[in-house]
PDB file of C-alpha atoms in Angstrom:
ATOM      1  CA  UNK A   1      16.037  25.580 -73.387  1.00  0.00           C
ATOM      2  CA  UNK A   2      17.390  24.905 -70.201  1.00  0.00           C
ATOM      3  CA  UNK A   3      19.151  27.599 -68.615  1.00  0.00           C
ATOM      4  CA  UNK A   4      21.917  27.106 -65.712  1.00  0.00           C
ATOM      5  CA  UNK A   5      21.033  29.028 -62.313  1.00  0.00           C
ATOM      6  CA  UNK A   6      23.018  29.223 -59.268  1.00  0.00           C
ATOM      7  CA  UNK A   7      20.832  29.715 -56.139  1.00  0.00           C
ATOM      8  CA  UNK A   8      21.385  30.492 -52.183  1.00  0.00           C
ATOM      9  CA  UNK A   9      19.099  29.113 -49.605  1.00  0.00           C
ATOM     10  CA  UNK A  10      18.925  30.210 -46.117  1.00  0.00           C
ATOM     11  CA  UNK A  11      16.742  29.371 -42.878  1.00  0.00           C
ATOM     12  CA  UNK A  12      16.800  30.446 -39.327  1.00  0.00           C
ATOM     13  CA  UNK A  13      13.470  29.603 -38.177  1.00  0.00           C
ATOM     14  CA  UNK A  14      12.086  26.304 -37.315  1.00  0.00           C
ATOM     15  CA  UNK A  15      13.567  23.055 -38.508  1.00  0.00           C
ATOM     16  CA  UNK A  16      16.300  24.723 -40.616  1.00  0.00           C
ATOM     17  CA  UNK A  17      17.845  21.711 -41.899  1.00  0.00           C
ATOM     18  CA  UNK A  18      14.258  20.339 -43.157  1.00  0.00           C
ATOM     19  CA  UNK A  19      13.291  24.107 -44.615  1.00  0.00           C
ATOM     20  CA  UNK A  20      16.249  24.124 -46.609  1.00  0.00           C
ATOM     21  CA  UNK A  21      15.908  20.101 -47.944  1.00  0.00           C
ATOM     22  CA  UNK A  22      11.803  21.000 -48.532  1.00  0.00           C
ATOM     23  CA  UNK A  23      12.893  24.174 -50.471  1.00  0.00           C
ATOM     24  CA  UNK A  24      15.059  22.272 -52.624  1.00  0.00           C
ATOM     25  CA  UNK A  25      12.835  19.181 -53.151  1.00  0.00           C
ATOM     26  CA  UNK A  26       9.996  21.996 -54.209  1.00  0.00           C
ATOM     27  CA  UNK A  27      12.393  23.612 -56.798  1.00  0.00           C
ATOM     28  CA  UNK A  28      13.270  20.236 -58.144  1.00  0.00           C
ATOM     29  CA  UNK A  29       9.310  19.647 -58.338  1.00  0.00           C
ATOM     30  CA  UNK A  30       9.090  22.564 -60.624  1.00  0.00           C
ATOM     31  CA  UNK A  31       7.741  22.198 -64.172  1.00  0.00           C
ATOM     32  CA  UNK A  32      11.092  22.248 -66.422  1.00  0.00           C
ATOM     33  CA  UNK A  33      13.342  22.593 -63.734  1.00  0.00           C
ATOM     34  CA  UNK A  34      16.185  19.964 -62.273  1.00  0.00           C
ATOM     35  CA  UNK A  35      18.387  20.365 -59.257  1.00  0.00           C
ATOM     36  CA  UNK A  36      21.834  19.284 -60.471  1.00  0.00           C
ATOM     37  CA  UNK A  37      24.083  19.781 -57.832  1.00  0.00           C
ATOM     38  CA  UNK A  38      23.512  21.007 -53.981  1.00  0.00           C
ATOM     39  CA  UNK A  39      26.332  22.337 -51.558  1.00  0.00           C
ATOM     40  CA  UNK A  40      26.979  21.372 -47.961  1.00  0.00           C
ATOM     41  CA  UNK A  41      24.810  22.774 -45.221  1.00  0.00           C
ATOM     42  CA  UNK A  42      26.693  25.813 -43.273  1.00  0.00           C
ATOM     43  CA  UNK A  43      25.759  27.518 -39.991  1.00  0.00           C
ATOM     44  CA  UNK A  44      26.362  31.136 -40.207  1.00  0.00           C
ATOM     45  CA  UNK A  45      25.714  34.351 -38.052  1.00  0.00           C
ATOM     46  CA  UNK A  46      22.892  36.672 -38.977  1.00  0.00           C
ATOM     47  CA  UNK A  47      23.721  39.562 -41.499  1.00  0.00           C
ATOM     48  CA  UNK A  48      21.994  43.125 -41.314  1.00  0.00           C
ATOM     49  CA  UNK A  49      19.207  42.612 -38.689  1.00  0.00           C
ATOM     50  CA  UNK A  50      21.381  40.893 -35.825  1.00  0.00           C
ATOM     51  CA  UNK A  51      18.625  40.214 -33.354  1.00  0.00           C
ATOM     52  CA  UNK A  52      17.875  36.665 -34.461  1.00  0.00           C
ATOM     53  CA  UNK A  53      19.032  33.124 -34.466  1.00  0.00           C
ATOM     54  CA  UNK A  54      21.843  31.738 -36.560  1.00  0.00           C
ATOM     55  CA  UNK A  55      21.194  30.522 -40.239  1.00  0.00           C
ATOM     56  CA  UNK A  56      21.945  27.394 -42.071  1.00  0.00           C
ATOM     57  CA  UNK A  57      22.979  28.188 -45.500  1.00  0.00           C
ATOM     58  CA  UNK A  58      23.405  26.114 -48.821  1.00  0.00           C
ATOM     59  CA  UNK A  59      23.701  26.594 -52.475  1.00  0.00           C
ATOM     60  CA  UNK A  60      22.307  24.652 -55.548  1.00  0.00           C
ATOM     61  CA  UNK A  61      22.709  24.421 -58.970  1.00  0.00           C
ATOM     62  CA  UNK A  62      19.645  24.196 -60.969  1.00  0.00           C
ATOM     63  CA  UNK A  63      18.835  23.727 -64.757  1.00  0.00           C
ATOM     64  CA  UNK A  64      15.554  25.455 -65.826  1.00  0.00           C
ATOM     65  CA  UNK A  65      13.360  26.455 -68.685  1.00  0.00           C
ATOM     66  CA  UNK A  66      11.893  29.707 -66.765  1.00  0.00           C
ATOM     67  CA  UNK A  67      13.112  33.060 -67.128  1.00  0.00           C
ATOM     68  CA  UNK A  68      14.378  35.010 -64.384  1.00  0.00           C
ATOM     69  CA  UNK A  69      11.314  36.910 -63.397  1.00  0.00           C
ATOM     70  CA  UNK A  70       9.251  33.522 -63.664  1.00  0.00           C
ATOM     71  CA  UNK A  71      11.731  31.648 -61.525  1.00  0.00           C
ATOM     72  CA  UNK A  72      11.653  34.507 -59.040  1.00  0.00           C
ATOM     73  CA  UNK A  73       7.870  34.068 -58.698  1.00  0.00           C
ATOM     74  CA  UNK A  74       8.083  30.461 -58.522  1.00  0.00           C
ATOM     75  CA  UNK A  75      10.549  30.740 -55.685  1.00  0.00           C
ATOM     76  CA  UNK A  76       8.607  33.281 -53.763  1.00  0.00           C
ATOM     77  CA  UNK A  77       5.641  30.510 -54.093  1.00  0.00           C
ATOM     78  CA  UNK A  78       7.968  28.102 -52.580  1.00  0.00           C
ATOM     79  CA  UNK A  79       9.005  30.646 -49.750  1.00  0.00           C
ATOM     80  CA  UNK A  80       5.279  31.389 -48.971  1.00  0.00           C
ATOM     81  CA  UNK A  81       4.292  27.529 -48.972  1.00  0.00           C
ATOM     82  CA  UNK A  82       7.110  27.017 -46.460  1.00  0.00           C
ATOM     83  CA  UNK A  83       5.943  29.826 -44.221  1.00  0.00           C
ATOM     84  CA  UNK A  84       8.191  32.844 -45.047  1.00  0.00           C
ATOM     85  CA  UNK A  85       6.954  36.058 -44.092  1.00  0.00           C
ATOM     86  CA  UNK A  86       8.293  39.607 -44.756  1.00  0.00           C
ATOM     87  CA  UNK A  87       7.941  41.513 -41.704  1.00  0.00           C
ATOM     88  CA  UNK A  88      11.778  42.706 -41.143  1.00  0.00           C
ATOM     89  CA  UNK A  89      14.035  43.341 -43.849  1.00  0.00           C
ATOM     90  CA  UNK A  90      16.990  40.958 -43.498  1.00  0.00           C
ATOM     91  CA  UNK A  91      14.897  39.434 -40.538  1.00  0.00           C
ATOM     92  CA  UNK A  92      14.279  35.913 -39.335  1.00  0.00           C
ATOM     93  CA  UNK A  93      12.945  33.467 -42.039  1.00  0.00           C
ATOM     94  CA  UNK A  94      11.714  30.212 -42.281  1.00  0.00           C
ATOM     95  CA  UNK A  95      13.370  29.985 -45.983  1.00  0.00           C
ATOM     96  CA  UNK A  96      14.903  32.469 -48.102  1.00  0.00           C
ATOM     97  CA  UNK A  97      15.641  31.469 -51.647  1.00  0.00           C
ATOM     98  CA  UNK A  98      17.941  33.975 -53.990  1.00  0.00           C
ATOM     99  CA  UNK A  99      18.675  33.982 -57.544  1.00  0.00           C
ATOM    100  CA  UNK A 100      22.363  34.619 -57.544  1.00  0.00           C
ATOM    101  CA  UNK A 101      23.531  34.015 -61.293  1.00  0.00           C
ATOM    102  CA  UNK A 102      21.442  33.119 -64.352  1.00  0.00           C
ATOM    103  CA  UNK A 103      23.679  32.048 -67.367  1.00  0.00           C
ATOM    104  CA  UNK A 104      25.649  35.040 -68.011  1.00  0.00           C
ATOM    105  CA  UNK A 105      22.808  37.469 -67.810  1.00  0.00           C
ATOM    106  CA  UNK A 106      22.891  40.827 -66.165  1.00  0.00           C
ATOM    107  CA  UNK A 107      19.919  42.621 -65.198  1.00  0.00           C
ATOM    108  CA  UNK A 108      18.934  45.232 -62.939  1.00  0.00           C
ATOM    109  CA  UNK A 109      15.185  45.312 -62.188  1.00  0.00           C
ATOM    110  CA  UNK A 110      13.224  46.840 -59.010  1.00  0.00           C
ATOM    111  CA  UNK A 111      12.562  43.169 -58.007  1.00  0.00           C
ATOM    112  CA  UNK A 112      15.633  41.365 -59.133  1.00  0.00           C
ATOM    113  CA  UNK A 113      19.081  42.052 -59.952  1.00  0.00           C
ATOM    114  CA  UNK A 114      21.446  39.260 -61.592  1.00  0.00           C
ATOM    115  CA  UNK A 115      24.240  38.804 -60.463  1.00  0.00           C
ATOM    116  CA  UNK A 116      22.903  38.989 -57.028  1.00  0.00           C
ATOM    117  CA  UNK A 117      24.215  42.530 -55.686  1.00  0.00           C
ATOM    118  CA  UNK A 118      25.923  41.200 -52.511  1.00  0.00           C
ATOM    119  CA  UNK A 119      27.034  37.940 -53.358  1.00  0.00           C
ATOM    120  CA  UNK A 120      30.647  38.685 -53.418  1.00  0.00           C
ATOM    121  CA  UNK A 121      30.978  40.355 -50.102  1.00  0.00           C
ATOM    122  CA  UNK A 122      29.309  37.394 -48.319  1.00  0.00           C
ATOM    123  CA  UNK A 123      30.870  34.312 -47.046  1.00  0.00           C
ATOM    124  CA  UNK A 124      27.763  32.580 -46.196  1.00  0.00           C
ATOM    125  CA  UNK A 125      27.082  32.653 -50.230  1.00  0.00           C
ATOM    126  CA  UNK A 126      30.272  32.248 -51.466  1.00  0.00           C
ATOM    127  CA  UNK A 127      31.457  29.299 -49.312  1.00  0.00           C
ATOM    128  CA  UNK A 128      28.465  26.963 -50.289  1.00  0.00           C
ATOM    129  CA  UNK A 129      28.734  28.394 -53.890  1.00  0.00           C
ATOM    130  CA  UNK A 130      32.264  27.710 -54.162  1.00  0.00           C
ATOM    131  CA  UNK A 131      31.647  23.919 -53.648  1.00  0.00           C
ATOM    132  CA  UNK A 132      29.200  23.653 -56.671  1.00  0.00           C
ATOM    133  CA  UNK A 133      30.501  26.287 -58.999  1.00  0.00           C
ATOM    134  CA  UNK A 134      31.600  24.952 -62.225  1.00  0.00           C
ATOM    135  CA  UNK A 135      33.919  27.855 -62.680  1.00  0.00           C
ATOM    136  CA  UNK A 136      36.824  29.287 -60.627  1.00  0.00           C
ATOM    137  CA  UNK A 137      36.241  32.871 -61.837  1.00  0.00           C
ATOM    138  CA  UNK A 138      32.931  34.638 -60.619  1.00  0.00           C
ATOM    139  CA  UNK A 139      32.261  37.997 -62.110  1.00  0.00           C
ATOM    140  CA  UNK A 140      35.807  38.556 -63.152  1.00  0.00           C
ATOM    141  CA  UNK A 141      37.290  37.388 -59.764  1.00  0.00           C
ATOM    142  CA  UNK A 142      38.878  34.050 -58.524  1.00  0.00           C
ATOM    143  CA  UNK A 143      36.056  32.820 -56.162  1.00  0.00           C
ATOM    144  CA  UNK A 144      38.887  31.512 -53.655  1.00  0.00           C
ATOM    145  CA  UNK A 145      40.162  35.610 -53.136  1.00  0.00           C
ATOM    146  CA  UNK A 146      36.615  36.828 -53.104  1.00  0.00           C
ATOM    147  CA  UNK A 147      36.338  34.330 -50.294  1.00  0.00           C
ATOM    148  CA  UNK A 148      39.355  35.314 -48.649  1.00  0.00           C
ATOM    149  CA  UNK A 149      38.422  39.137 -48.858  1.00  0.00           C
ATOM    150  CA  UNK A 150      34.984  38.423 -46.991  1.00  0.00           C
ATOM    151  CA  UNK A 151      34.712  39.980 -43.587  1.00  0.00           C
ATOM    152  CA  UNK A 152      32.308  37.272 -42.287  1.00  0.00           C
ATOM    153  CA  UNK A 153      34.124  33.995 -43.752  1.00  0.00           C
ATOM    154  CA  UNK A 154      35.131  33.165 -40.503  1.00  0.00           C
ATOM    155  CA  UNK A 155      31.553  33.071 -38.912  1.00  0.00           C
ATOM    156  CA  UNK A 156      30.812  30.458 -41.980  1.00  0.00           C
ATOM    157  CA  UNK A 157      31.055  26.894 -39.915  1.00  0.00           C
ATOM    158  CA  UNK A 158      30.208  23.453 -41.955  1.00  0.00           C
ATOM    159  CA  UNK A 159      26.861  22.169 -40.453  1.00  0.00           C
ATOM    160  CA  UNK A 160      26.863  18.831 -42.284  1.00  0.00           C
ATOM    161  CA  UNK A 161      27.710  17.528 -45.882  1.00  0.00           C
ATOM    162  CA  UNK A 162      25.631  17.833 -48.759  1.00  0.00           C
ATOM    163  CA  UNK A 163      21.946  18.316 -49.115  1.00  0.00           C
ATOM    164  CA  UNK A 164      20.119  15.438 -50.936  1.00  0.00           C
ATOM    165  CA  UNK A 165      19.211  16.418 -54.502  1.00  0.00           C
TER     166      UNK A 165
END
């Protein structure tokens, strides 16, 4: 059975654009997984750990047969293949792949929380997500109103049109 999953991607090391494109390509190559839609790329200021370069961010809608924890493991394998290291919390990275939403599922485990716990506070997640989200209501609120209430929305700038799917 295919499950609809929304994913956030970010990169601020190396060829940021290529890193996101490679991650999306690798996601699409996972058995039982198809990338349905991708957002545009947005350039954004770092959050949390500020002593690092600007990020490129995007969102993707994916259909998959994998469970949330299996998909998390697959995404971490892709991150590792693309050179991701986890030295500094919220630090620089070649690629970051986060599960934002998985169907209507709610879960809170040590390694995975769905819906993503901070996504409604982050313009760099909401603005790309809004492009591809098939509903206007996100977690009981209008997605445009959520974007309007984000403190960091003004730091999110369109970098380039849609990422190849």
